[in-house]
Amino acid sequence: MSSLPEHDARDAVLQALLQIEEGRDARDALHRQLRNGWDKRDKAFITDLVYGVTRWRRVLDALIDQASNTPVSRQGKVVRNTLRMAFYQIRYQRSVPVRAAVHSAVELVKRRQHAGAARFANAVLRQHLRLHPEPGPVDPPFPDGIPKEAMLARKYSHPDWLVQRWSNHFGYEATEQLLIWNNLPAEITLRVNLLRLTPEKACEELTKLGWQVRRGRWLPEALRLPHGFSFDALPQHLQACFQVQDESSMLAVHALDPQPGWRVLDMAAAPGGKATHIAEKLSGHGQVYANDRSEQRLRLVRENFQRLGVLGQAVLIQQDARRLAAWWRANDLPPVDAVLLDAPCSGTGVLRRRVEARWSKTPEGLRQTVQLQQQLLEQAGQLVRPGGVLLYSTCSIEPEENQLQIEHFLKTHPEFRRGSLADRLPHELLQSGRWAEREGELQLFPPVHGTDGFYLCRLIRTN
């Protein structure tokens, strides 16, 4: 399997899983392990194990508990994460022989712990194979009388409370489709920098490098590449031609519809995907004020502006967006033509990409985020000129953060009204039934639209 000893790859997976359990972002934990000189095949193996174990953690834990007298919660971190890894290989990685998965897990526990822990791991794995001798995925055990929403949550490895609220909002069938979507490996979407390449030429260049490229579903500048695509592996001259950005995020900039000559503020700009897209739309005429409160994240914004060749249109600002209006006035800056507020949110629309995030979401966290969004909308309303545009967006599918948030804002700010998205977004998208119920707003639902879950609403400040 590898130019390095096989156990080293599983050591790397175990280290990443331990870091994720301690609260580290899965992408960051994985990146730290992939820096250690792995070949392409090893990288794919490690990535699939880290993401797969994290996605399916609840199912894996239920199967481990079924085969063990010691609950997962009472097992040591090394033992339970090694068992999760082995169970995932047995159930979901057809390329790994069962005997190899068992042997490597036992040896890994022996190296990292002691012989007694290795015997325990071996006994749990053997019992599991006696209970489920056939290869392939199996459902976790379901207690008698369990509600159907709780069965969904267990079967597809999501928290009960989240599945229950989605079923209440979207219905049982739509929720099941969403859970299936969240457990699929995420494609990589690139935005073509139209100042440098046409979409057709971009496809040609990527195909030459051996990548299978598909066009986006809604926008010509969107290209889709398979899970495992590495942006860093692109030649430097091509890195200036692309931005990693989901199509839903691109649609937000189309809904904003910035015009040449406008002054546009992106209130929460990092990492810079939307801000650089706005700059591209301005065609060299106008300014983008890109704000973020983190110096480190603002450096990333600058790097993306520079790489894409639009740094000359950027004004970088490091401020807390909750107090941005007062800073704006103190610096004697006039209101802008448009404000993009891509608000901090629960992120429930991007759980397919952020595989660890489903386990850290809480109802209280959602309530706190709603309050923060209200504060940011208050600031945004003060920063846009009369007749100007306020585009509000989130990567959430929760009504409290989206439709209900806008309803509250419009009730308390009669100087704003809904704007039109016609001629700004594809007609088919605006006719997608329940997801586009009111003029000026759109809720992207992943299984329906083939994008991240995303909400956007275009508002106009009246004269």
CSV table of C-alpha atoms in Angstrom, one decimal:
chain,number,residue,atom,x,y,z
A,1,MET,CA,0.0,0.0,0.0
A,2,SER,CA,2.8,2.5,0.8
A,3,SER,CA,6.4,3.3,0.4
A,4,LEU,CA,6.4,3.6,4.2
A,5,PRO,CA,5.4,0.8,6.6
A,6,GLU,CA,1.7,0.2,6.5
A,7,HIS,CA,1.3,0.9,10.2
A,8,ASP,CA,2.7,4.4,9.8
A,9,ALA,CA,-0.4,5.5,7.7
A,10,ARG,CA,-2.7,4.2,10.4
A,11,ASP,CA,-0.6,6.0,13.0
A,12,ALA,CA,-1.2,9.2,11.1
A,13,VAL,CA,-4.9,8.5,11.0
A,14,LEU,CA,-5.0,7.8,14.7
A,15,GLN,CA,-3.1,11.0,15.5
A,16,ALA,CA,-5.6,13.0,13.4
A,17,LEU,CA,-8.6,11.3,15.1
A,18,LEU,CA,-7.2,12.1,18.6
A,19,GLN,CA,-6.8,15.7,17.7
A,20,ILE,CA,-10.4,15.9,16.3
A,21,GLU,CA,-11.7,14.4,19.4
A,22,GLU,CA,-10.0,17.1,21.4
A,23,GLY,CA,-11.7,19.8,19.3
A,24,ARG,CA,-9.5,20.4,16.3
A,25,ASP,CA,-11.0,21.1,12.9
A,26,ALA,CA,-10.8,17.9,10.8
A,27,ARG,CA,-9.3,19.7,7.8
A,28,ASP,CA,-6.5,21.1,10.0
A,29,ALA,CA,-5.9,17.8,11.8
A,30,LEU,CA,-5.7,16.0,8.4
A,31,HIS,CA,-3.4,18.6,6.8
A,32,ARG,CA,-1.0,18.3,9.7
A,33,GLN,CA,-0.6,14.6,9.0
A,34,LEU,CA,-0.5,14.9,5.2
A,35,ARG,CA,2.6,17.2,5.4
A,36,ASN,CA,4.8,14.2,6.2
A,37,GLY,CA,5.8,13.0,2.7
A,38,TRP,CA,3.0,10.6,1.8
A,39,ASP,CA,2.5,9.5,-1.8
A,40,LYS,CA,-0.8,10.0,-3.6
A,41,ARG,CA,-2.2,6.6,-2.7
A,42,ASP,CA,-1.3,7.0,1.0
A,43,LYS,CA,-2.9,10.5,1.1
A,44,ALA,CA,-6.1,9.1,-0.3
A,45,PHE,CA,-6.2,6.3,2.2
A,46,ILE,CA,-5.5,8.6,5.2
A,47,THR,CA,-8.0,11.2,4.0
A,48,ASP,CA,-10.8,8.6,3.6
A,49,LEU,CA,-10.1,7.1,7.0
A,50,VAL,CA,-10.0,10.4,8.9
A,51,TYR,CA,-13.1,11.8,7.2
A,52,GLY,CA,-15.0,8.5,7.1
A,53,VAL,CA,-14.5,7.7,10.8
A,54,THR,CA,-15.5,11.2,11.8
A,55,ARG,CA,-18.7,11.2,9.7
A,56,TRP,CA,-19.8,7.7,10.8
A,57,ARG,CA,-18.7,8.0,14.4
A,58,ARG,CA,-22.1,7.4,15.9
A,59,VAL,CA,-22.7,4.3,13.9
A,60,LEU,CA,-19.2,3.0,14.6
A,61,ASP,CA,-19.6,3.6,18.3
A,62,ALA,CA,-23.0,1.8,18.4
A,63,LEU,CA,-21.5,-1.2,16.7
A,64,ILE,CA,-18.5,-1.2,19.1
A,65,ASP,CA,-20.8,-1.0,22.1
A,66,GLN,CA,-22.8,-3.9,20.7
A,67,ALA,CA,-19.6,-6.1,20.6
A,68,SER,CA,-18.0,-4.9,23.8
A,69,ASN,CA,-18.7,-5.2,27.6
A,70,THR,CA,-17.0,-1.9,28.1
A,71,PRO,CA,-18.9,1.1,26.5
A,72,VAL,CA,-17.0,3.3,24.1
A,73,SER,CA,-17.2,6.2,26.5
A,74,ARG,CA,-15.1,4.3,29.1
A,75,GLN,CA,-12.5,3.0,26.7
A,76,GLY,CA,-9.2,4.9,26.4
A,77,LYS,CA,-8.8,7.4,23.6
A,78,VAL,CA,-6.3,5.3,21.7
A,79,VAL,CA,-8.4,2.1,21.9
A,80,ARG,CA,-11.7,3.6,20.9
A,81,ASN,CA,-10.3,5.6,18.0
A,82,THR,CA,-8.3,2.5,16.7
A,83,LEU,CA,-11.5,0.4,17.0
A,84,ARG,CA,-13.4,3.1,15.1
A,85,MET,CA,-10.8,3.0,12.4
A,86,ALA,CA,-10.9,-0.8,12.1
A,87,PHE,CA,-14.7,-0.9,12.1
A,88,TYR,CA,-14.8,1.7,9.4
A,89,GLN,CA,-12.4,-0.3,7.3
A,90,ILE,CA,-14.4,-3.5,7.7
A,91,ARG,CA,-17.8,-1.8,6.9
A,92,TYR,CA,-17.0,0.9,4.5
A,93,GLN,CA,-13.5,0.4,2.9
A,94,ARG,CA,-13.9,-2.5,0.5
A,95,SER,CA,-10.3,-2.3,-0.6
A,96,VAL,CA,-9.0,-3.3,2.8
A,97,PRO,CA,-9.2,-7.1,3.6
A,98,VAL,CA,-11.0,-7.8,6.9
A,99,ARG,CA,-8.0,-9.8,8.2
A,100,ALA,CA,-5.7,-6.9,7.5
A,101,ALA,CA,-8.0,-4.4,9.3
A,102,VAL,CA,-8.2,-6.5,12.4
A,103,HIS,CA,-4.4,-7.3,12.5
A,104,SER,CA,-3.3,-3.7,12.0
A,105,ALA,CA,-5.7,-2.4,14.7
A,106,VAL,CA,-4.5,-4.9,17.2
A,107,GLU,CA,-0.8,-4.2,16.4
A,108,LEU,CA,-1.4,-0.4,16.6
A,109,VAL,CA,-3.0,-0.7,20.1
A,110,LYS,CA,-0.2,-2.9,21.2
A,111,ARG,CA,2.4,-0.3,20.1
A,112,ARG,CA,0.6,2.7,21.5
A,113,GLN,CA,-0.8,1.0,24.7
A,114,HIS,CA,0.0,-2.5,26.0
A,115,ALA,CA,-0.7,-6.1,25.3
A,116,GLY,CA,-3.8,-6.2,27.5
A,117,ALA,CA,-5.4,-3.4,25.5
A,118,ALA,CA,-4.5,-5.2,22.3
A,119,ARG,CA,-6.2,-8.4,23.5
A,120,PHE,CA,-9.3,-6.3,24.4
A,121,ALA,CA,-9.4,-4.7,20.9
A,122,ASN,CA,-9.0,-8.1,19.3
A,123,ALA,CA,-11.9,-9.6,21.3
A,124,VAL,CA,-14.2,-6.7,20.3
A,125,LEU,CA,-13.4,-7.1,16.7
A,126,ARG,CA,-13.8,-10.8,16.7
A,127,GLN,CA,-17.2,-10.5,18.4
A,128,HIS,CA,-18.3,-7.9,15.9
A,129,LEU,CA,-17.4,-10.3,13.0
A,130,ARG,CA,-19.4,-13.1,14.7
A,131,LEU,CA,-22.4,-10.8,14.9
A,132,HIS,CA,-22.0,-9.4,11.4
A,133,PRO,CA,-20.0,-11.9,9.3
A,134,GLU,CA,-21.1,-10.4,5.9
A,135,PRO,CA,-19.0,-7.5,4.5
A,136,GLY,CA,-20.4,-4.0,3.9
A,137,PRO,CA,-22.3,-1.4,5.9
A,138,VAL,CA,-24.7,-2.6,8.6
A,139,ASP,CA,-27.3,-0.6,10.6
A,140,PRO,CA,-26.6,0.1,14.2
A,141,PRO,CA,-28.9,-1.6,16.7
A,142,PHE,CA,-32.2,0.2,17.3
A,143,PRO,CA,-33.9,0.2,20.8
A,144,ASP,CA,-37.5,-0.9,20.8
A,145,GLY,CA,-40.0,1.9,20.4
A,146,ILE,CA,-37.5,4.4,19.1
A,147,PRO,CA,-39.1,7.3,17.1
A,148,LYS,CA,-38.5,7.2,13.4
A,149,GLU,CA,-36.5,10.5,13.5
A,150,ALA,CA,-34.2,9.0,16.1
A,151,MET,CA,-33.8,5.9,13.9
A,152,LEU,CA,-32.7,8.2,11.0
A,153,ALA,CA,-30.2,10.0,13.3
A,154,ARG,CA,-28.7,6.7,14.4
A,155,LYS,CA,-28.7,5.1,10.9
A,156,TYR,CA,-27.0,8.1,9.2
A,157,SER,CA,-24.8,9.2,12.1
A,158,HIS,CA,-26.2,12.6,13.1
A,159,PRO,CA,-27.3,14.1,16.5
A,160,ASP,CA,-30.9,13.3,17.4
A,161,TRP,CA,-31.9,17.0,18.1
A,162,LEU,CA,-30.6,18.2,14.7
A,163,VAL,CA,-32.5,15.5,12.8
A,164,GLN,CA,-35.7,16.1,14.7
A,165,ARG,CA,-35.6,19.9,14.0
A,166,TRP,CA,-34.9,19.2,10.3
A,167,SER,CA,-37.8,16.8,10.1
A,168,ASN,CA,-40.0,19.4,11.7
A,169,HIS,CA,-38.9,22.0,9.1
A,170,PHE,CA,-38.4,20.1,5.9
A,171,GLY,CA,-40.3,16.8,6.4
A,172,TYR,CA,-39.0,13.2,6.9
A,173,GLU,CA,-38.1,12.4,3.3
A,174,ALA,CA,-36.2,15.6,2.6
A,175,THR,CA,-34.3,15.1,5.9
A,176,GLU,CA,-33.3,11.6,5.0
A,177,GLN,CA,-32.0,12.9,1.6
A,178,LEU,CA,-30.0,15.6,3.4
A,179,LEU,CA,-28.5,13.0,5.8
A,180,ILE,CA,-27.4,10.9,2.8
A,181,TRP,CA,-25.9,14.0,1.2
A,182,ASN,CA,-24.0,14.9,4.3
A,183,ASN,CA,-22.3,11.5,4.4
A,184,LEU,CA,-21.0,11.6,0.8
A,185,PRO,CA,-17.4,12.8,0.1
A,186,ALA,CA,-17.6,16.4,-1.0
A,187,GLU,CA,-16.6,17.5,-4.4
A,188,ILE,CA,-14.2,20.4,-4.9
A,189,THR,CA,-15.7,23.4,-6.7
A,190,LEU,CA,-13.5,26.0,-8.4
A,191,ARG,CA,-14.4,29.5,-9.5
A,192,VAL,CA,-12.7,30.4,-12.8
A,193,ASN,CA,-11.1,33.9,-12.6
A,194,LEU,CA,-12.7,35.3,-15.8
A,195,LEU,CA,-10.2,38.1,-15.9
A,196,ARG,CA,-7.6,35.4,-16.9
A,197,LEU,CA,-9.4,32.4,-18.4
A,198,THR,CA,-12.6,31.4,-20.1
A,199,PRO,CA,-14.4,28.5,-18.5
A,200,GLU,CA,-13.8,26.5,-21.7
A,201,LYS,CA,-10.0,27.1,-21.6
A,202,ALA,CA,-10.0,26.4,-17.8
A,203,CYS,CA,-11.6,23.0,-18.4
A,204,GLU,CA,-9.0,22.3,-21.1
A,205,GLU,CA,-6.1,23.2,-18.8
A,206,LEU,CA,-7.4,21.0,-15.9
A,207,THR,CA,-8.1,18.1,-18.2
A,208,LYS,CA,-4.5,18.2,-19.5
A,209,LEU,CA,-3.4,17.7,-15.9
A,210,GLY,CA,-5.4,14.5,-15.7
A,211,TRP,CA,-8.4,15.8,-13.7
A,212,GLN,CA,-12.0,14.9,-14.5
A,213,VAL,CA,-13.8,18.2,-14.8
A,214,ARG,CA,-17.5,18.9,-14.8
A,215,ARG,CA,-19.2,22.2,-15.3
A,216,GLY,CA,-21.2,23.8,-12.5
A,217,ARG,CA,-24.9,23.3,-12.3
A,218,TRP,CA,-25.9,27.0,-12.2
A,219,LEU,CA,-23.0,29.3,-13.2
A,220,PRO,CA,-20.6,29.2,-16.2
A,221,GLU,CA,-17.6,30.1,-14.0
A,222,ALA,CA,-18.1,27.1,-11.7
A,223,LEU,CA,-16.2,23.9,-12.2
A,224,ARG,CA,-16.5,20.7,-10.2
A,225,LEU,CA,-13.7,18.3,-9.5
A,226,PRO,CA,-13.6,15.0,-7.7
A,227,HIS,CA,-13.0,14.6,-4.0
A,228,GLY,CA,-9.2,14.4,-3.5
A,229,PHE,CA,-8.3,17.3,-5.9
A,230,SER,CA,-5.4,19.3,-4.6
A,231,PHE,CA,-5.4,23.0,-5.4
A,232,ASP,CA,-1.8,23.3,-4.1
A,233,ALA,CA,-0.7,20.8,-6.7
A,234,LEU,CA,-1.7,23.1,-9.6
A,235,PRO,CA,1.1,24.9,-11.4
A,236,GLN,CA,1.6,28.4,-10.0
A,237,HIS,CA,0.4,30.1,-13.2
A,238,LEU,CA,-2.9,28.2,-13.0
A,239,GLN,CA,-3.4,29.0,-9.3
A,240,ALA,CA,-3.9,32.6,-10.4
A,241,CYS,CA,-6.8,31.4,-12.5
A,242,PHE,CA,-8.9,29.7,-9.9
A,243,GLN,CA,-10.5,30.2,-6.4
A,244,VAL,CA,-11.8,27.3,-4.4
A,245,GLN,CA,-15.4,28.3,-3.7
A,246,ASP,CA,-18.7,26.5,-3.7
A,247,GLU,CA,-21.2,27.4,-6.3
A,248,SER,CA,-23.6,28.6,-3.6
A,249,SER,CA,-21.1,31.2,-2.5
A,250,MET,CA,-20.7,32.4,-6.1
A,251,LEU,CA,-24.5,32.8,-6.4
A,252,ALA,CA,-24.4,35.2,-3.5
A,253,VAL,CA,-22.2,37.6,-5.5
A,254,HIS,CA,-24.5,37.2,-8.5
A,255,ALA,CA,-27.4,38.1,-6.3
A,256,LEU,CA,-25.5,41.2,-5.0
A,257,ASP,CA,-24.8,42.1,-8.6
A,258,PRO,CA,-22.1,44.7,-8.1
A,259,GLN,CA,-21.7,47.3,-10.9
A,260,PRO,CA,-18.5,48.9,-12.2
A,261,GLY,CA,-17.7,52.0,-10.2
A,262,TRP,CA,-19.4,50.8,-7.0
A,263,ARG,CA,-17.8,50.8,-3.6
A,264,VAL,CA,-18.7,47.5,-1.9
A,265,LEU,CA,-18.1,46.4,1.6
A,266,ASP,CA,-17.7,42.7,2.5
A,267,MET,CA,-18.2,42.8,6.3
A,268,ALA,CA,-16.8,39.3,7.0
A,269,ALA,CA,-14.5,38.7,4.1
A,270,ALA,CA,-12.1,35.9,5.1
A,271,PRO,CA,-10.9,33.8,3.3
A,272,GLY,CA,-11.8,36.2,0.4
A,273,GLY,CA,-13.8,34.1,-2.1
A,274,LYS,CA,-16.7,36.5,-2.3
A,275,ALA,CA,-14.6,39.6,-2.0
A,276,THR,CA,-12.3,38.6,-4.9
A,277,HIS,CA,-15.4,37.6,-6.9
A,278,ILE,CA,-16.8,41.1,-6.3
A,279,ALA,CA,-13.5,42.7,-7.4
A,280,GLU,CA,-13.6,40.6,-10.6
A,281,LYS,CA,-17.2,41.8,-11.3
A,282,LEU,CA,-16.1,45.5,-10.9
A,283,SER,CA,-13.8,45.0,-13.9
A,284,GLY,CA,-11.1,47.4,-12.5
A,285,HIS,CA,-13.6,50.2,-11.7
A,286,GLY,CA,-14.6,50.5,-8.1
A,287,GLN,CA,-13.4,49.4,-4.7
A,288,VAL,CA,-13.9,46.4,-2.4
A,289,TYR,CA,-13.6,47.0,1.4
A,290,ALA,CA,-12.7,43.6,2.8
A,291,ASN,CA,-13.1,43.5,6.6
A,292,ASP,CA,-12.2,40.8,9.1
A,293,ARG,CA,-11.4,41.1,12.8
A,294,SER,CA,-8.6,38.5,12.6
A,295,GLU,CA,-5.2,39.7,11.4
A,296,GLN,CA,-4.2,36.1,10.4
A,297,ARG,CA,-7.4,35.7,8.3
A,298,LEU,CA,-7.0,39.1,6.8
A,299,ARG,CA,-3.6,38.1,5.6
A,300,LEU,CA,-5.2,35.2,3.8
A,301,VAL,CA,-7.7,37.6,2.2
A,302,ARG,CA,-4.8,39.7,0.9
A,303,GLU,CA,-3.0,36.7,-0.5
A,304,ASN,CA,-6.1,35.7,-2.4
A,305,PHE,CA,-6.5,39.2,-3.8
A,306,GLN,CA,-2.9,39.2,-4.8
A,307,ARG,CA,-2.9,35.8,-6.4
A,308,LEU,CA,-6.0,36.5,-8.5
A,309,GLY,CA,-4.6,39.9,-9.7
A,310,VAL,CA,-7.2,42.2,-8.1
A,311,LEU,CA,-5.3,43.6,-5.1
A,312,GLY,CA,-5.4,47.1,-6.6
A,313,GLN,CA,-9.1,47.2,-5.9
A,314,ALA,CA,-8.9,46.1,-2.3
A,315,VAL,CA,-9.1,48.1,0.9
A,316,LEU,CA,-8.4,45.8,3.8
A,317,ILE,CA,-9.9,46.6,7.2
A,318,GLN,CA,-9.3,44.9,10.5
A,319,GLN,CA,-12.3,45.6,12.7
A,320,ASP,CA,-14.9,43.8,14.8
A,321,ALA,CA,-17.9,43.9,12.5
A,322,ARG,CA,-20.2,44.5,15.6
A,323,ARG,CA,-18.7,48.0,15.9
A,324,LEU,CA,-17.9,48.7,12.2
A,325,ALA,CA,-20.4,51.5,11.7
A,326,ALA,CA,-18.9,53.6,14.5
A,327,TRP,CA,-15.4,53.0,13.1
A,328,TRP,CA,-16.7,54.0,9.6
A,329,ARG,CA,-18.1,57.3,10.8
A,330,ALA,CA,-15.0,58.0,12.9
A,331,ASN,CA,-12.9,57.7,9.8
A,332,ASP,CA,-15.3,60.0,7.9
A,333,LEU,CA,-16.1,57.4,5.3
A,334,PRO,CA,-19.3,57.8,3.3
A,335,PRO,CA,-21.9,54.9,3.1
A,336,VAL,CA,-21.1,52.4,0.4
A,337,ASP,CA,-23.2,51.3,-2.6
A,338,ALA,CA,-23.5,47.8,-1.4
A,339,VAL,CA,-22.8,45.7,1.6
A,340,LEU,CA,-22.3,41.9,1.6
A,341,LEU,CA,-22.9,40.4,5.0
A,342,ASP,CA,-22.1,36.7,4.8
A,343,ALA,CA,-22.9,36.2,8.5
A,344,PRO,CA,-21.4,33.8,11.0
A,345,CYS,CA,-23.9,31.0,11.3
A,346,SER,CA,-24.4,27.4,12.5
A,347,GLY,CA,-23.0,26.1,9.3
A,348,THR,CA,-25.6,23.4,9.0
A,349,GLY,CA,-25.5,23.8,5.2
A,350,VAL,CA,-21.9,22.6,5.0
A,351,LEU,CA,-21.8,19.5,7.2
A,352,ARG,CA,-20.8,17.5,4.2
A,353,ARG,CA,-17.5,19.4,4.1
A,354,ARG,CA,-17.0,20.1,7.8
A,355,VAL,CA,-17.3,16.5,8.9
A,356,GLU,CA,-16.6,17.0,12.6
A,357,ALA,CA,-19.0,20.0,12.9
A,358,ARG,CA,-22.2,17.9,13.4
A,359,TRP,CA,-20.9,16.7,16.7
A,360,SER,CA,-20.3,20.2,18.1
A,361,LYS,CA,-23.6,21.9,17.2
A,362,THR,CA,-26.0,22.7,20.1
A,363,PRO,CA,-29.4,24.4,20.3
A,364,GLU,CA,-27.8,27.0,22.6
A,365,GLY,CA,-25.1,27.7,20.1
A,366,LEU,CA,-27.7,28.3,17.5
A,367,ARG,CA,-29.5,30.8,19.7
A,368,GLN,CA,-26.3,32.7,20.3
A,369,THR,CA,-25.5,32.8,16.6
A,370,VAL,CA,-29.0,34.3,15.9
A,371,GLN,CA,-28.3,37.1,18.3
A,372,LEU,CA,-24.9,37.8,16.7
A,373,GLN,CA,-26.5,38.0,13.3
A,374,GLN,CA,-29.0,40.6,14.5
A,375,GLN,CA,-26.1,42.7,15.7
A,376,LEU,CA,-24.3,42.5,12.4
A,377,LEU,CA,-27.4,43.3,10.4
A,378,GLU,CA,-27.9,46.4,12.5
A,379,GLN,CA,-24.4,47.5,11.5
A,380,ALA,CA,-24.8,46.6,7.9
A,381,GLY,CA,-28.0,48.7,7.7
A,382,GLN,CA,-26.1,51.8,8.7
A,383,LEU,CA,-23.3,51.3,6.2
A,384,VAL,CA,-25.3,51.2,2.9
A,385,ARG,CA,-26.3,54.4,1.2
A,386,PRO,CA,-30.0,55.1,0.4
A,387,GLY,CA,-30.8,53.3,-2.8
A,388,GLY,CA,-28.0,50.8,-2.2
A,389,VAL,CA,-28.0,47.1,-1.7
A,390,LEU,CA,-27.6,44.9,1.3
A,391,LEU,CA,-27.1,41.2,0.5
A,392,TYR,CA,-27.5,38.9,3.6
A,393,SER,CA,-26.3,35.3,3.3
A,394,THR,CA,-25.4,32.3,5.5
A,395,CYS,CA,-24.2,28.7,4.9
A,396,SER,CA,-27.1,27.6,7.1
A,397,ILE,CA,-30.5,25.9,6.4
A,398,GLU,CA,-32.0,27.0,9.8
A,399,PRO,CA,-35.1,29.3,9.4
A,400,GLU,CA,-34.1,31.3,12.6
A,401,GLU,CA,-30.9,32.3,10.9
A,402,ASN,CA,-32.4,33.0,7.5
A,403,GLN,CA,-36.1,33.7,6.7
A,404,LEU,CA,-37.1,34.6,10.3
A,405,GLN,CA,-33.9,36.7,10.7
A,406,ILE,CA,-34.8,38.8,7.7
A,407,GLU,CA,-38.5,39.1,8.7
A,408,HIS,CA,-37.3,40.5,12.1
A,409,PHE,CA,-35.0,43.0,10.4
A,410,LEU,CA,-37.6,44.3,7.9
A,411,LYS,CA,-40.1,44.8,10.7
A,412,THR,CA,-37.7,46.9,12.7
A,413,HIS,CA,-36.2,48.7,9.6
A,414,PRO,CA,-38.9,50.1,7.4
A,415,GLU,CA,-36.3,51.9,5.3
A,416,PHE,CA,-35.4,48.5,3.7
A,417,ARG,CA,-37.4,46.4,1.3
A,418,ARG,CA,-36.8,43.2,-0.6
A,419,GLY,CA,-35.0,43.5,-3.9
A,420,SER,CA,-35.5,41.4,-7.0
A,421,LEU,CA,-33.3,38.4,-7.9
A,422,ALA,CA,-34.8,38.1,-11.4
A,423,ASP,CA,-32.2,38.5,-14.2
A,424,ARG,CA,-29.5,38.0,-11.5
A,425,LEU,CA,-29.9,34.3,-10.8
A,426,PRO,CA,-30.9,31.5,-13.1
A,427,HIS,CA,-34.6,31.3,-13.7
A,428,GLU,CA,-34.8,27.6,-12.9
A,429,LEU,CA,-33.2,28.3,-9.5
A,430,LEU,CA,-35.8,31.0,-8.7
A,431,GLN,CA,-38.6,28.6,-9.6
A,432,SER,CA,-37.5,25.9,-7.2
A,433,GLY,CA,-40.7,25.8,-5.2
A,434,ARG,CA,-40.6,26.0,-1.4
A,435,TRP,CA,-36.9,27.1,-1.5
A,436,ALA,CA,-37.7,30.4,-3.2
A,437,GLU,CA,-41.0,31.4,-1.6
A,438,ARG,CA,-40.5,35.2,-1.3
A,439,GLU,CA,-39.2,37.7,-3.8
A,440,GLY,CA,-35.6,38.6,-3.1
A,441,GLU,CA,-34.7,35.4,-1.1
A,442,LEU,CA,-33.5,31.9,-1.9
A,443,GLN,CA,-32.7,28.9,0.3
A,444,LEU,CA,-30.3,26.4,-1.3
A,445,PHE,CA,-31.0,22.9,-0.1
A,446,PRO,CA,-28.1,20.5,-0.9
A,447,PRO,CA,-30.0,17.4,-2.2
A,448,VAL,CA,-32.3,19.7,-4.4
A,449,HIS,CA,-29.8,22.1,-5.8
A,450,GLY,CA,-26.5,20.2,-5.7
A,451,THR,CA,-24.6,22.9,-3.8
A,452,ASP,CA,-23.9,23.6,-0.1
A,453,GLY,CA,-26.9,24.6,1.9
A,454,PHE,CA,-27.0,28.4,1.6
A,455,TYR,CA,-29.4,31.2,2.2
A,456,LEU,CA,-29.3,34.6,0.5
A,457,CYS,CA,-31.6,37.7,0.5
A,458,ARG,CA,-31.2,40.9,-1.5
A,459,LEU,CA,-32.5,44.0,0.3
A,460,ILE,CA,-32.7,47.6,-1.0
A,461,ARG,CA,-32.4,50.7,1.2
A,462,THR,CA,-35.1,53.1,0.1
A,463,ASN,CA,-34.4,56.8,-0.6
